[in-house]
mmCIF file of C-alpha atoms in Angstrom:
data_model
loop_
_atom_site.group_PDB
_atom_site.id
_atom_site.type_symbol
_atom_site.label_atom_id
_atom_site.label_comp_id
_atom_site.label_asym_id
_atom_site.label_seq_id
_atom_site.Cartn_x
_atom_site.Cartn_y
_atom_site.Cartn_z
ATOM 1 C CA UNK A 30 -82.848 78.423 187.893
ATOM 2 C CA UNK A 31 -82.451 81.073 184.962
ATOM 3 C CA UNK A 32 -84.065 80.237 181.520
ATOM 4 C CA UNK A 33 -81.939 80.398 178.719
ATOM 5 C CA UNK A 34 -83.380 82.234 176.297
ATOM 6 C CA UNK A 35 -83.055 85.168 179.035
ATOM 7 C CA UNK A 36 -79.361 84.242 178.639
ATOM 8 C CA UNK A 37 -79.402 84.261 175.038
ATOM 9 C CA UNK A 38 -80.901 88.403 174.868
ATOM 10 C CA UNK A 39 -79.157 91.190 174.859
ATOM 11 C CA UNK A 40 -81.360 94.181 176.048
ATOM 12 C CA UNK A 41 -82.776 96.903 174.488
ATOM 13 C CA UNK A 42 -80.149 100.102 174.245
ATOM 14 C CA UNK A 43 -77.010 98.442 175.380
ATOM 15 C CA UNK A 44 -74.018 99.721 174.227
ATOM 16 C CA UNK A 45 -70.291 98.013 174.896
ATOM 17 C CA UNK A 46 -68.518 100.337 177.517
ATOM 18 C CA UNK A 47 -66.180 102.144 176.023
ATOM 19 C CA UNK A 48 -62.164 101.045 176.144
ATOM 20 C CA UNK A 49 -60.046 103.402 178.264
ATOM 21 C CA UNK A 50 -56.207 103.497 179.528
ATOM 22 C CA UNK A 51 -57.287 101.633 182.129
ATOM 23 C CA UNK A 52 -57.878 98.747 179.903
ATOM 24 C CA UNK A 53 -54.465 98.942 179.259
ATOM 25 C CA UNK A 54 -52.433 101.024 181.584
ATOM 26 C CA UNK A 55 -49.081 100.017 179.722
ATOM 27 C CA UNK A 56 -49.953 100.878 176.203
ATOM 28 C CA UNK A 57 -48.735 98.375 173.026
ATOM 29 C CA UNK A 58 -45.356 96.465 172.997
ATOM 30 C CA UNK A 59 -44.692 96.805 169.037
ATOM 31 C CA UNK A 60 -45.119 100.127 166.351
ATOM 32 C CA UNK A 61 -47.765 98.893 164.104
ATOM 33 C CA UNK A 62 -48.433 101.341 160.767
ATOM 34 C CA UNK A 63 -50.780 101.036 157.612
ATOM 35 C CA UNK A 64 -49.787 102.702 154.409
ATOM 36 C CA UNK A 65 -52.401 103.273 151.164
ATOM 37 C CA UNK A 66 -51.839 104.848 147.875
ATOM 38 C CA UNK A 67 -54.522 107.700 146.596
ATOM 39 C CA UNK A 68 -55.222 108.558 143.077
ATOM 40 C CA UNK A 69 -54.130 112.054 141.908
ATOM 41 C CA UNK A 70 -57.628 113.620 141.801
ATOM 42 C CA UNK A 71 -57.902 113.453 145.135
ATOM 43 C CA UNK A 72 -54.825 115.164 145.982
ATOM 44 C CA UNK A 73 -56.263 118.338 146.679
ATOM 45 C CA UNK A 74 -59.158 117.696 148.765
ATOM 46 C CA UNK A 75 -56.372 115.119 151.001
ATOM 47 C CA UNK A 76 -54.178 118.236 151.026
ATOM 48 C CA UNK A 77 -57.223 120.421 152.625
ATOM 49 C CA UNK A 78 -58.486 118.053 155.185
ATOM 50 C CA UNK A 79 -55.981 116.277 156.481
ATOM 51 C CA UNK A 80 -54.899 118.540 159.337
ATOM 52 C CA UNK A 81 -58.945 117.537 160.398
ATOM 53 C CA UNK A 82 -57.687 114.109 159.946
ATOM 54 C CA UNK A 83 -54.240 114.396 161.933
ATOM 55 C CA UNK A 84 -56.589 116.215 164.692
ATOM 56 C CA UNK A 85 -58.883 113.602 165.010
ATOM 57 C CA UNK A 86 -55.763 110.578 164.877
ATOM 58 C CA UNK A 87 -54.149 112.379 167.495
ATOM 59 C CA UNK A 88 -57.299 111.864 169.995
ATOM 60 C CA UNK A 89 -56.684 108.227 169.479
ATOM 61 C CA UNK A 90 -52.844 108.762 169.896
ATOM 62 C CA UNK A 91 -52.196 107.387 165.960
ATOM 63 C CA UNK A 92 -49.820 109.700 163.749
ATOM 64 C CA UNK A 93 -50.558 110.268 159.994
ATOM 65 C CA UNK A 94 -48.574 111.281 157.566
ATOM 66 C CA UNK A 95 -49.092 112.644 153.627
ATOM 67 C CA UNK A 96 -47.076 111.990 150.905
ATOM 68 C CA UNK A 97 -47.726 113.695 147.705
ATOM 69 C CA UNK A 98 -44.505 113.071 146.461
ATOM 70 C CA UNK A 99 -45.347 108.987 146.281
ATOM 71 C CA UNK A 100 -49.086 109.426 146.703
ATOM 72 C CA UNK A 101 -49.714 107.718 149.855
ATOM 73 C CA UNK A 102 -51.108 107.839 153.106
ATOM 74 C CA UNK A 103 -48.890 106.490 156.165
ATOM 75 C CA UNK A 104 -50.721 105.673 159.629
ATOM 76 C CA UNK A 105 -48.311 104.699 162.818
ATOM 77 C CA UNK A 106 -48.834 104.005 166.435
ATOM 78 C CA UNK A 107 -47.316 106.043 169.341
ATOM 79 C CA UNK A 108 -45.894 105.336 172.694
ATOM 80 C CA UNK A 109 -48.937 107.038 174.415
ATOM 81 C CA UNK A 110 -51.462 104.466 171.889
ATOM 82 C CA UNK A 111 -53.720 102.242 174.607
ATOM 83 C CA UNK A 112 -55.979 101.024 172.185
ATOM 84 C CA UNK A 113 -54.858 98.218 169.848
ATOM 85 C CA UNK A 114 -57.767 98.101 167.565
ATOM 86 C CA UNK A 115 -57.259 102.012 166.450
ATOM 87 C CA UNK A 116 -54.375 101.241 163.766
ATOM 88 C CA UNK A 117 -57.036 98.884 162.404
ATOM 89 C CA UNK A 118 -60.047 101.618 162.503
ATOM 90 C CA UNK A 119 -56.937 104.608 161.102
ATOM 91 C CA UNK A 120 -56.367 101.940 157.981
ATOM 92 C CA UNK A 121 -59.895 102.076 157.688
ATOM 93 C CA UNK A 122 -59.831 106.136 157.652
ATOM 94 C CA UNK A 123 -57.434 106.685 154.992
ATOM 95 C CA UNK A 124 -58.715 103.758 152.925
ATOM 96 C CA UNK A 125 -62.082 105.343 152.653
ATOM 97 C CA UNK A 126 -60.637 108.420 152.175
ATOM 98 C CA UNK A 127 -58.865 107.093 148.873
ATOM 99 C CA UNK A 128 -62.123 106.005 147.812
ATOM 100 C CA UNK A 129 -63.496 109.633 147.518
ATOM 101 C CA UNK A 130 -65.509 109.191 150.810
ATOM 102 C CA UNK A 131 -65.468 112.743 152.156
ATOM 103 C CA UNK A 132 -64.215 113.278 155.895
ATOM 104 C CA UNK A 133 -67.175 114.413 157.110
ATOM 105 C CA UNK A 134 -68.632 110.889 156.786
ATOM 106 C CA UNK A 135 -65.063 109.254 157.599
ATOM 107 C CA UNK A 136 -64.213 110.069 161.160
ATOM 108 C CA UNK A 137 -67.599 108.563 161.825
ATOM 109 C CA UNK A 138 -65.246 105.312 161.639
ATOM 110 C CA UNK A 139 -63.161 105.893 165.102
ATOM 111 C CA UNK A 140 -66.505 105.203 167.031
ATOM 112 C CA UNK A 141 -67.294 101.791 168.785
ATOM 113 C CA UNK A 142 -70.593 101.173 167.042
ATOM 114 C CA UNK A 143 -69.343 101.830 163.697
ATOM 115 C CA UNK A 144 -67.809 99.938 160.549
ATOM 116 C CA UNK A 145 -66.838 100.340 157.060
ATOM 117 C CA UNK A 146 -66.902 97.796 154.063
ATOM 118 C CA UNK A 147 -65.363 98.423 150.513
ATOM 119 C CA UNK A 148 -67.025 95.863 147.823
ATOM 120 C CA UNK A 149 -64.908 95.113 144.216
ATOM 121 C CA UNK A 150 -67.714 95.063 142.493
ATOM 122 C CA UNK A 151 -64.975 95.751 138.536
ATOM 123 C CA UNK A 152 -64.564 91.999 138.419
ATOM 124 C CA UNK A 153 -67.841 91.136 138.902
ATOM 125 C CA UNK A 154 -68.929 91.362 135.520
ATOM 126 C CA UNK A 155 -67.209 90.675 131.813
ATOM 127 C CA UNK A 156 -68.318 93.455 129.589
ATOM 128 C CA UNK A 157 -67.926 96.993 130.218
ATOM 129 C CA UNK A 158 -71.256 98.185 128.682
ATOM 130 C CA UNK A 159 -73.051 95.676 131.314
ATOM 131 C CA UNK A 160 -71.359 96.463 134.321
ATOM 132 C CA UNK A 161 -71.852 100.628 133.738
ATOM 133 C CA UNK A 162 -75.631 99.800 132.923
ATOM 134 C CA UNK A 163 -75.850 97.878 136.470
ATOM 135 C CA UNK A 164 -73.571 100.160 138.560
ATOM 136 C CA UNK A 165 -76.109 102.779 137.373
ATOM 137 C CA UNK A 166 -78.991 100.704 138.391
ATOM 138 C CA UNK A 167 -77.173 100.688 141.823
ATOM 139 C CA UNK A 168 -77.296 104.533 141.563
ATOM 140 C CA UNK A 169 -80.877 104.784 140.542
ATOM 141 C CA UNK A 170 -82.580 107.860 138.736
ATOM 142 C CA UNK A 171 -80.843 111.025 140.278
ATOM 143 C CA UNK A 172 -79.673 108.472 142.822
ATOM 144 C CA UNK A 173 -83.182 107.756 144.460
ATOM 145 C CA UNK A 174 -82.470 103.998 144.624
ATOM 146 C CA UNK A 175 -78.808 104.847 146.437
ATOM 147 C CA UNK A 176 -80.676 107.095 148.884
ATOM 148 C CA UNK A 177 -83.829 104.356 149.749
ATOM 149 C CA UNK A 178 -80.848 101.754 150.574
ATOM 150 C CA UNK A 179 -79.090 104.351 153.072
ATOM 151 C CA UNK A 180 -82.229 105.050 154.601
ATOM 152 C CA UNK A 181 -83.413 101.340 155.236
ATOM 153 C CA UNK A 182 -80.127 99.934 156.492
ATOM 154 C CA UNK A 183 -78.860 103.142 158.253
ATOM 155 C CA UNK A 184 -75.118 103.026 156.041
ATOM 156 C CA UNK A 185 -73.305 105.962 154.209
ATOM 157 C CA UNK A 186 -72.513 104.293 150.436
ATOM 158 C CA UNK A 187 -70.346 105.638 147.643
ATOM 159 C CA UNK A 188 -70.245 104.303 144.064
ATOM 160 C CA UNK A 189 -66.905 105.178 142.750
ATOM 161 C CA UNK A 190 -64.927 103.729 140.275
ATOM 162 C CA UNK A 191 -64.800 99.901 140.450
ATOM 163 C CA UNK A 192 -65.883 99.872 144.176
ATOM 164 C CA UNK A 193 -68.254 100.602 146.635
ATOM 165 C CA UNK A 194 -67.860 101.893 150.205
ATOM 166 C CA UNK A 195 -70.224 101.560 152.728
ATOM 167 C CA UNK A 196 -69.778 102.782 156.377
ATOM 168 C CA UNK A 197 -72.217 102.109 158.939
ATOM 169 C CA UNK A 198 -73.721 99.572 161.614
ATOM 170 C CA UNK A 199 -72.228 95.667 161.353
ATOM 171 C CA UNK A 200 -76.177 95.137 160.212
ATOM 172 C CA UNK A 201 -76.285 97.435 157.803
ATOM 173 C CA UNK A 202 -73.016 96.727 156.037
ATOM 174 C CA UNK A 203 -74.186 92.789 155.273
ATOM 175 C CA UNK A 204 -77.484 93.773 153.843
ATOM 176 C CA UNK A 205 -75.439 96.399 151.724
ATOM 177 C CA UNK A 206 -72.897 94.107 150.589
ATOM 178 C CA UNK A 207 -75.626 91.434 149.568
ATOM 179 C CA UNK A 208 -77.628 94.597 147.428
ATOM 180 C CA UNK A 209 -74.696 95.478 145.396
ATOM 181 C CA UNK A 210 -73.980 91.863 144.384
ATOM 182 C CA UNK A 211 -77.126 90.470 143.773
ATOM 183 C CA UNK A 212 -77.200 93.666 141.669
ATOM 184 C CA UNK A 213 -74.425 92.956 139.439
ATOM 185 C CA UNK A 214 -75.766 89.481 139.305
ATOM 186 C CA UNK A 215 -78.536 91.331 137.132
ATOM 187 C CA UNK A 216 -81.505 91.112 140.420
ATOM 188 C CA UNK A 217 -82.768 94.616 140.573
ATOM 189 C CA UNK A 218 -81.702 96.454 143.853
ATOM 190 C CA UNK A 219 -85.313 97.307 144.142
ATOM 191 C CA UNK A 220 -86.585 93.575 145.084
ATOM 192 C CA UNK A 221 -84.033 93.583 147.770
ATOM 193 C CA UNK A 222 -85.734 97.369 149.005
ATOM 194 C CA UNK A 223 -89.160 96.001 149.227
ATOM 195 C CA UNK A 224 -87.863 93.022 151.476
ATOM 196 C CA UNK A 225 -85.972 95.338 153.463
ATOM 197 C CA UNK A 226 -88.990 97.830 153.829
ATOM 198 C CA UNK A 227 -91.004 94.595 155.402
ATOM 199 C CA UNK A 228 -88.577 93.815 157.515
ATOM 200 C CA UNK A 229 -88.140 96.858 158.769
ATOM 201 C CA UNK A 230 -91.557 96.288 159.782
ATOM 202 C CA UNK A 231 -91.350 93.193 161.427
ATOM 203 C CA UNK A 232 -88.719 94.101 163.745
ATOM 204 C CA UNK A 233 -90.576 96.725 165.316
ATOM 205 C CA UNK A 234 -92.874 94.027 166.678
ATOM 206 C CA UNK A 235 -91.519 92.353 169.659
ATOM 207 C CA UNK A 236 -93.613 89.311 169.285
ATOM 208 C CA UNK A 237 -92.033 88.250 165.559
ATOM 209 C CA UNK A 238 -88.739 88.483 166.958
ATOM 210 C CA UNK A 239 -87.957 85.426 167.906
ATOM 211 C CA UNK A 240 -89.838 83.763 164.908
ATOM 212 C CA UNK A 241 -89.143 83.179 161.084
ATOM 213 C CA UNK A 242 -89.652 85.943 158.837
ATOM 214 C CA UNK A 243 -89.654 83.676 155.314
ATOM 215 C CA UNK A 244 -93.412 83.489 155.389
ATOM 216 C CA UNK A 245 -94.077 87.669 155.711
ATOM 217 C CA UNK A 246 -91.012 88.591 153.096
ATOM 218 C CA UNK A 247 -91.925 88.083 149.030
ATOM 219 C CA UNK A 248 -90.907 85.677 146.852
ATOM 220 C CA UNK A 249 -90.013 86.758 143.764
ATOM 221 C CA UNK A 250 -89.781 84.507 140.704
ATOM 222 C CA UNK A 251 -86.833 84.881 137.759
ATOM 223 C CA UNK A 252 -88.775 85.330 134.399
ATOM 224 C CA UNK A 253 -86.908 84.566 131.275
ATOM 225 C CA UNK A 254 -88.235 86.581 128.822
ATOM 226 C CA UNK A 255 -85.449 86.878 126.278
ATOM 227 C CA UNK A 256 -86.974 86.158 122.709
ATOM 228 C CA UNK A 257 -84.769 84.612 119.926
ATOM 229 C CA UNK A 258 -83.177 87.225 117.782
ATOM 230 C CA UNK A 259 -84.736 87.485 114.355
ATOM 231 C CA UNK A 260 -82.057 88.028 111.667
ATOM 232 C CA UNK A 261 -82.968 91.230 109.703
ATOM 233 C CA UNK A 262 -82.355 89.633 106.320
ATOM 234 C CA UNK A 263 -83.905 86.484 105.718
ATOM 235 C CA UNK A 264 -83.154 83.858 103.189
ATOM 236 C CA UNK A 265 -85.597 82.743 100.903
ATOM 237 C CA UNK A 266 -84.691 79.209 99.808
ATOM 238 C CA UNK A 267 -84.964 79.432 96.272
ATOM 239 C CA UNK A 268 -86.273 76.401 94.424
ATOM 240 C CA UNK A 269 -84.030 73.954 93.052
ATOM 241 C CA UNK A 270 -82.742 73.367 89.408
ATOM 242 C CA UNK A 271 -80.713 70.671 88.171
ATOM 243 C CA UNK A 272 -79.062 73.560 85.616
ATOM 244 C CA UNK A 273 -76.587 75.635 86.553
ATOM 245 C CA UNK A 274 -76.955 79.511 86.670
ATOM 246 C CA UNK A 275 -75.926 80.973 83.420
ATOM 247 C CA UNK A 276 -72.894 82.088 82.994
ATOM 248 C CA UNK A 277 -72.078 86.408 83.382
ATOM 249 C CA UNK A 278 -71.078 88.382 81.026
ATOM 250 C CA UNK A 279 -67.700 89.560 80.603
ATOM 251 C CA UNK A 280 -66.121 93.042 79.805
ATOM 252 C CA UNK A 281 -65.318 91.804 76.915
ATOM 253 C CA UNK A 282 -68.634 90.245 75.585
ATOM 254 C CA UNK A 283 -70.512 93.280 76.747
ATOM 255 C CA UNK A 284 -67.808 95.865 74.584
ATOM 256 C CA UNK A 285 -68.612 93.572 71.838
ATOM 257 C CA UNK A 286 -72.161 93.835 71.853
ATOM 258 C CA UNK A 287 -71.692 97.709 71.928
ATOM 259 C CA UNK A 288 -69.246 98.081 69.484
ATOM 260 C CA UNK A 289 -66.563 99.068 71.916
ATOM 261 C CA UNK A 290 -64.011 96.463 71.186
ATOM 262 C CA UNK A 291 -63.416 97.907 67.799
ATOM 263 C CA UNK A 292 -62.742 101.438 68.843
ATOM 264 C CA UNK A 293 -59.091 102.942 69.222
ATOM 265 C CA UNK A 294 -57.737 103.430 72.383
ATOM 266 C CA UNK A 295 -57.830 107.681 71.656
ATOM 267 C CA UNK A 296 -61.663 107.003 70.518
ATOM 268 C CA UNK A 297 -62.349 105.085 74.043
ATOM 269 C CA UNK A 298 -60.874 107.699 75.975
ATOM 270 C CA UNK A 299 -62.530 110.358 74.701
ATOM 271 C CA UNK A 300 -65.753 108.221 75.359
ATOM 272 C CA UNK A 301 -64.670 108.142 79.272
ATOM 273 C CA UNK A 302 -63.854 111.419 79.095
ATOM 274 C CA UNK A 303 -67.168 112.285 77.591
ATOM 275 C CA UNK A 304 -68.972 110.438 80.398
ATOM 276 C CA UNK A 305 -67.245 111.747 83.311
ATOM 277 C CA UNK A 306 -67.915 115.181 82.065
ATOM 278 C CA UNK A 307 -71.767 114.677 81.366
ATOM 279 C CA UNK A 308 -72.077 112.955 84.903
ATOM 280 C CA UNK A 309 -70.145 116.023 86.493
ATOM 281 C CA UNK A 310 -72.619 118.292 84.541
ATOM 282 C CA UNK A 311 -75.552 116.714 85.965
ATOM 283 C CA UNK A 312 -74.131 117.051 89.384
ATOM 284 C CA UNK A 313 -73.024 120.583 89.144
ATOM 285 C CA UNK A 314 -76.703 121.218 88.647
ATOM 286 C CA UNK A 315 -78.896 118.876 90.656
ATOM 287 C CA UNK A 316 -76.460 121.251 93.211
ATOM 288 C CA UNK A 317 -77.629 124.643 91.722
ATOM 289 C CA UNK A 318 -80.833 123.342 92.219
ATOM 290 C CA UNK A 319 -80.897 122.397 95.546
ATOM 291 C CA UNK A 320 -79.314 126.348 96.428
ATOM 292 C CA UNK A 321 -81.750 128.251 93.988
ATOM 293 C CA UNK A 322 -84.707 126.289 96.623
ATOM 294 C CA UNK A 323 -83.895 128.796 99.217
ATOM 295 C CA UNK A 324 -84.689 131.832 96.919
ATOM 296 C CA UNK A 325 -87.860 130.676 95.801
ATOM 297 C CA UNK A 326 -90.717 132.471 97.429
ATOM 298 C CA UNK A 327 -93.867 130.391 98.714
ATOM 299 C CA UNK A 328 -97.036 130.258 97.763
ATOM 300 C CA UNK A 329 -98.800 132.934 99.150
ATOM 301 C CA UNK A 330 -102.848 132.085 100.130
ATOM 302 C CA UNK A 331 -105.282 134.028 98.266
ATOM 303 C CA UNK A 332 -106.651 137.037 100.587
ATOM 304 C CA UNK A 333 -110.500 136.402 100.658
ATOM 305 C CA UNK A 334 -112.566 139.793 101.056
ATOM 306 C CA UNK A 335 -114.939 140.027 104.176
ATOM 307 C CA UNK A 336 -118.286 141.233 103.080
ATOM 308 C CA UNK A 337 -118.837 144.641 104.344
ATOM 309 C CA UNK A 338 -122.336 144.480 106.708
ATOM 310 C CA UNK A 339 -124.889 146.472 105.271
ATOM 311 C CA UNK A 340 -125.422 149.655 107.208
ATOM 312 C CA UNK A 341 -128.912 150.530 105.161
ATOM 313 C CA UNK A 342 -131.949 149.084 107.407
ATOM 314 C CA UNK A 343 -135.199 149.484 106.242
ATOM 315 C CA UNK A 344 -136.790 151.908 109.685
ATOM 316 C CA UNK A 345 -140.302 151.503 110.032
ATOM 317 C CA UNK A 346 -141.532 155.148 110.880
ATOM 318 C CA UNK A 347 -145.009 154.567 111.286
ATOM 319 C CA UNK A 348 -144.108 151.233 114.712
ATOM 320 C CA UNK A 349 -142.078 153.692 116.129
ATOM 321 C CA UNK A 350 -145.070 156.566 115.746
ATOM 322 C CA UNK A 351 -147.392 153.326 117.664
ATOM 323 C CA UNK A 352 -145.067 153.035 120.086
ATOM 324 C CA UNK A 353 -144.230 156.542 121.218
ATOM 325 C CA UNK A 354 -147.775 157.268 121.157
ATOM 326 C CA UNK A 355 -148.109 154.272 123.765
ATOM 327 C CA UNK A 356 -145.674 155.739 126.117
ATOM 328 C CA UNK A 357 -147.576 158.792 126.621
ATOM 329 C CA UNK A 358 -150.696 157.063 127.208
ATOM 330 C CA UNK A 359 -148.834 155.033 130.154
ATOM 331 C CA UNK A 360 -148.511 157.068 133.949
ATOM 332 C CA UNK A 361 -145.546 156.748 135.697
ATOM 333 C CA UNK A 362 -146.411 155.778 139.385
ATOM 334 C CA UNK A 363 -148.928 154.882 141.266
ATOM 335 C CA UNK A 364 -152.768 155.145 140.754
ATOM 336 C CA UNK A 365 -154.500 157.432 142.553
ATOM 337 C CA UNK A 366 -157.317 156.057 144.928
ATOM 338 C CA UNK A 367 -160.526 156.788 142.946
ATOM 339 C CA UNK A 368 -159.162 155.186 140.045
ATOM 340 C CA UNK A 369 -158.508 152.070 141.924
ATOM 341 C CA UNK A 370 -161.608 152.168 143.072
ATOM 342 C CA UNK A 371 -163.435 152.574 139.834
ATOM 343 C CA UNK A 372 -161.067 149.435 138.274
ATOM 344 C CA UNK A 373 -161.826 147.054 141.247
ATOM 345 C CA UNK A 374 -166.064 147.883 140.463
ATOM 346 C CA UNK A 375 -166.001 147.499 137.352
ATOM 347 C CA UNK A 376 -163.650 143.787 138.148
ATOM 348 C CA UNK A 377 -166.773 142.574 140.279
ATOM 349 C CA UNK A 378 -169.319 143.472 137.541
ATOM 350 C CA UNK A 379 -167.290 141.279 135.060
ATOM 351 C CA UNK A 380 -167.708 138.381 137.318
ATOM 352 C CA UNK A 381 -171.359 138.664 138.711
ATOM 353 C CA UNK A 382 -172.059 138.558 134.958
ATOM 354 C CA UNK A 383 -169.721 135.575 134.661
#
């Protein structure tokens, strides 16, 4: 009797043998072929690389064509094609190569263990403003946050445009794919990092396989902290009257208080013209002003004089005489042995008397 949980696991390192002819000794029964458009910026990389691409193709027995004349990419099966699934994995190729992915992460594609995934992430969100903001969230500062998430789930990922391609393990690609949404759902990519980083964790002990992860991985809580929007102005209510507001002036009342009304037309003219003039006047030299500024010289500080030290000292002749005269009396040396003797006698007198 086997258990079935032995069953149930796969072991550690196995890989899926690979398929060969001998899988299928008489090749396919129909011509199967892909076709994809590519944007024009990307015509001249396409134009560089694609004998890599046609070289690489050709190992699987899949022909490629370029046309730059309708700006697509063509891929067909042969005669000599054994493997059915590597149409699917060439529609793949020149998909991601459409999507800027450079070919030195796209071949990766034709192996067993990997897969590719692009994600419309343009329709995802209404304004413009918000989905550039979140795409760059995606992206992180100088694209740290991009580079953490291809670390932890082991997947090549391009932002680009409206979409984003990730190539990699079948593991990878749904944690990647759940990222970039909850991201443009407005969750920050970096709560999904930390649960990935304990996860990665877990897995490397064998005992928590088998069990649930939810109590190990954090819970994080949505905080609402939009505040209602003051409006700059604000209305005062005013108090209320029972009178109405009186009533404005007109032109006409005000040119009768002045005296207007009863001018000539000539007489108001001349006024306007009179007024125009003085207002052009006071223009013409509030602007002199403003250039004569640059010519005025600043205030320079006042220099203040440093006081010169005095160089007469008052030399005291006669400390200088008392001090010489000490240096003579002093012998260089050391002193000689009846000397000694004489100073250590006349020592032990001083303290018999003591």
């Amino acid at each position: 009797a086997v258990d079935e949980s032995e069953l149930l696991t796969v072991p550690d390192g196995w890989k899926e043998p690979a398929f060969t002819r001998e899988d299928n000794p008489k090749g396919l029964l129909e011509e199967s072929s892909f076709a994809t458009l590519f944007p024009k910026y990307r015509e001249a990389y396409l134009k560089e690389c694609w004998p890599l691409v046609q070289k690489a193709l050709g190992e699987h027995y899949v022909n490629a064509t370029l046309d730059l004349i309708e700006g697509s990419m063509t891929v067909t099966t042969t005669k000599k094609t054994f493997d059915p699934y590597a149409i699917i994995r060439a529609r793949d190729l020149i998909k991601l190569l459409a999507r800027s992915v450079p070919f030195e992460q796209v071949f990766r594609i034709l192996q067993d263990d990997v897969a590719c995934d692009i994600i419309k992430i343009g329709s995802l969100v209404r304004k413009r403003d918000t989905f550039i903001k979140r795409r760059g969230r995606l992206l992180g500062p100088k694209g740290s946050t991009l580079k953490a998430l291809e670390l932890l789930t082991n997947c090549y990922i391009m932002v680009q445009g409206n979409t984003v391609s990730a190539l990699g393990p079948f593991s990878g690609l749904k944690e990647v794919r759940k990222v970039v949404l909850d991201t443009m759902k407005n969750i920050h990519p970096i709560y999904n990092i930390k649960t990935l980083m304990i996860k990665r964790e877990l897995s490397k002990d064998p005992e928590l396989r088998s069990q649930s992860w939810e109590r190990f991985l954090p819970k994080f809580k949505r905080k609402n902290l939009k505040k209602r929007k003051e409006p700059k102005k604000k209305n005062t209510k005013k108090e209320y009257t029972p009178f109405p507001p009186p009533q404005p002036e007109s032109q006409i009342d005000k040119e009768l208080a002045s005296g207007e009304y009863f001018l000539k037309e000539r007489q108001k003219k001349r006024k306007r013209e009179e007024e125009i003039k003085a207002k052009q006047a006071d223009a013409v030299k509030k602007r002199q002003e403003e250039r004569n500024k640059a010519f005025i010289p600043p205030k320079e500080k006042p220099v203040v004089k440093t006081k010169k030290a005095s160089t007469e000292k008052k030399i005291d002749i006669e400390a200088i005489k008392e001090k010489v005269k000490n240096a003579k009396k002093k012998k260089l040396g050391a002193l000689p042995v009846e000397e000694v003797k004489l100073k250590m006698a006349a020592d032990e007198k001083k303290k018999k008397k003591k």
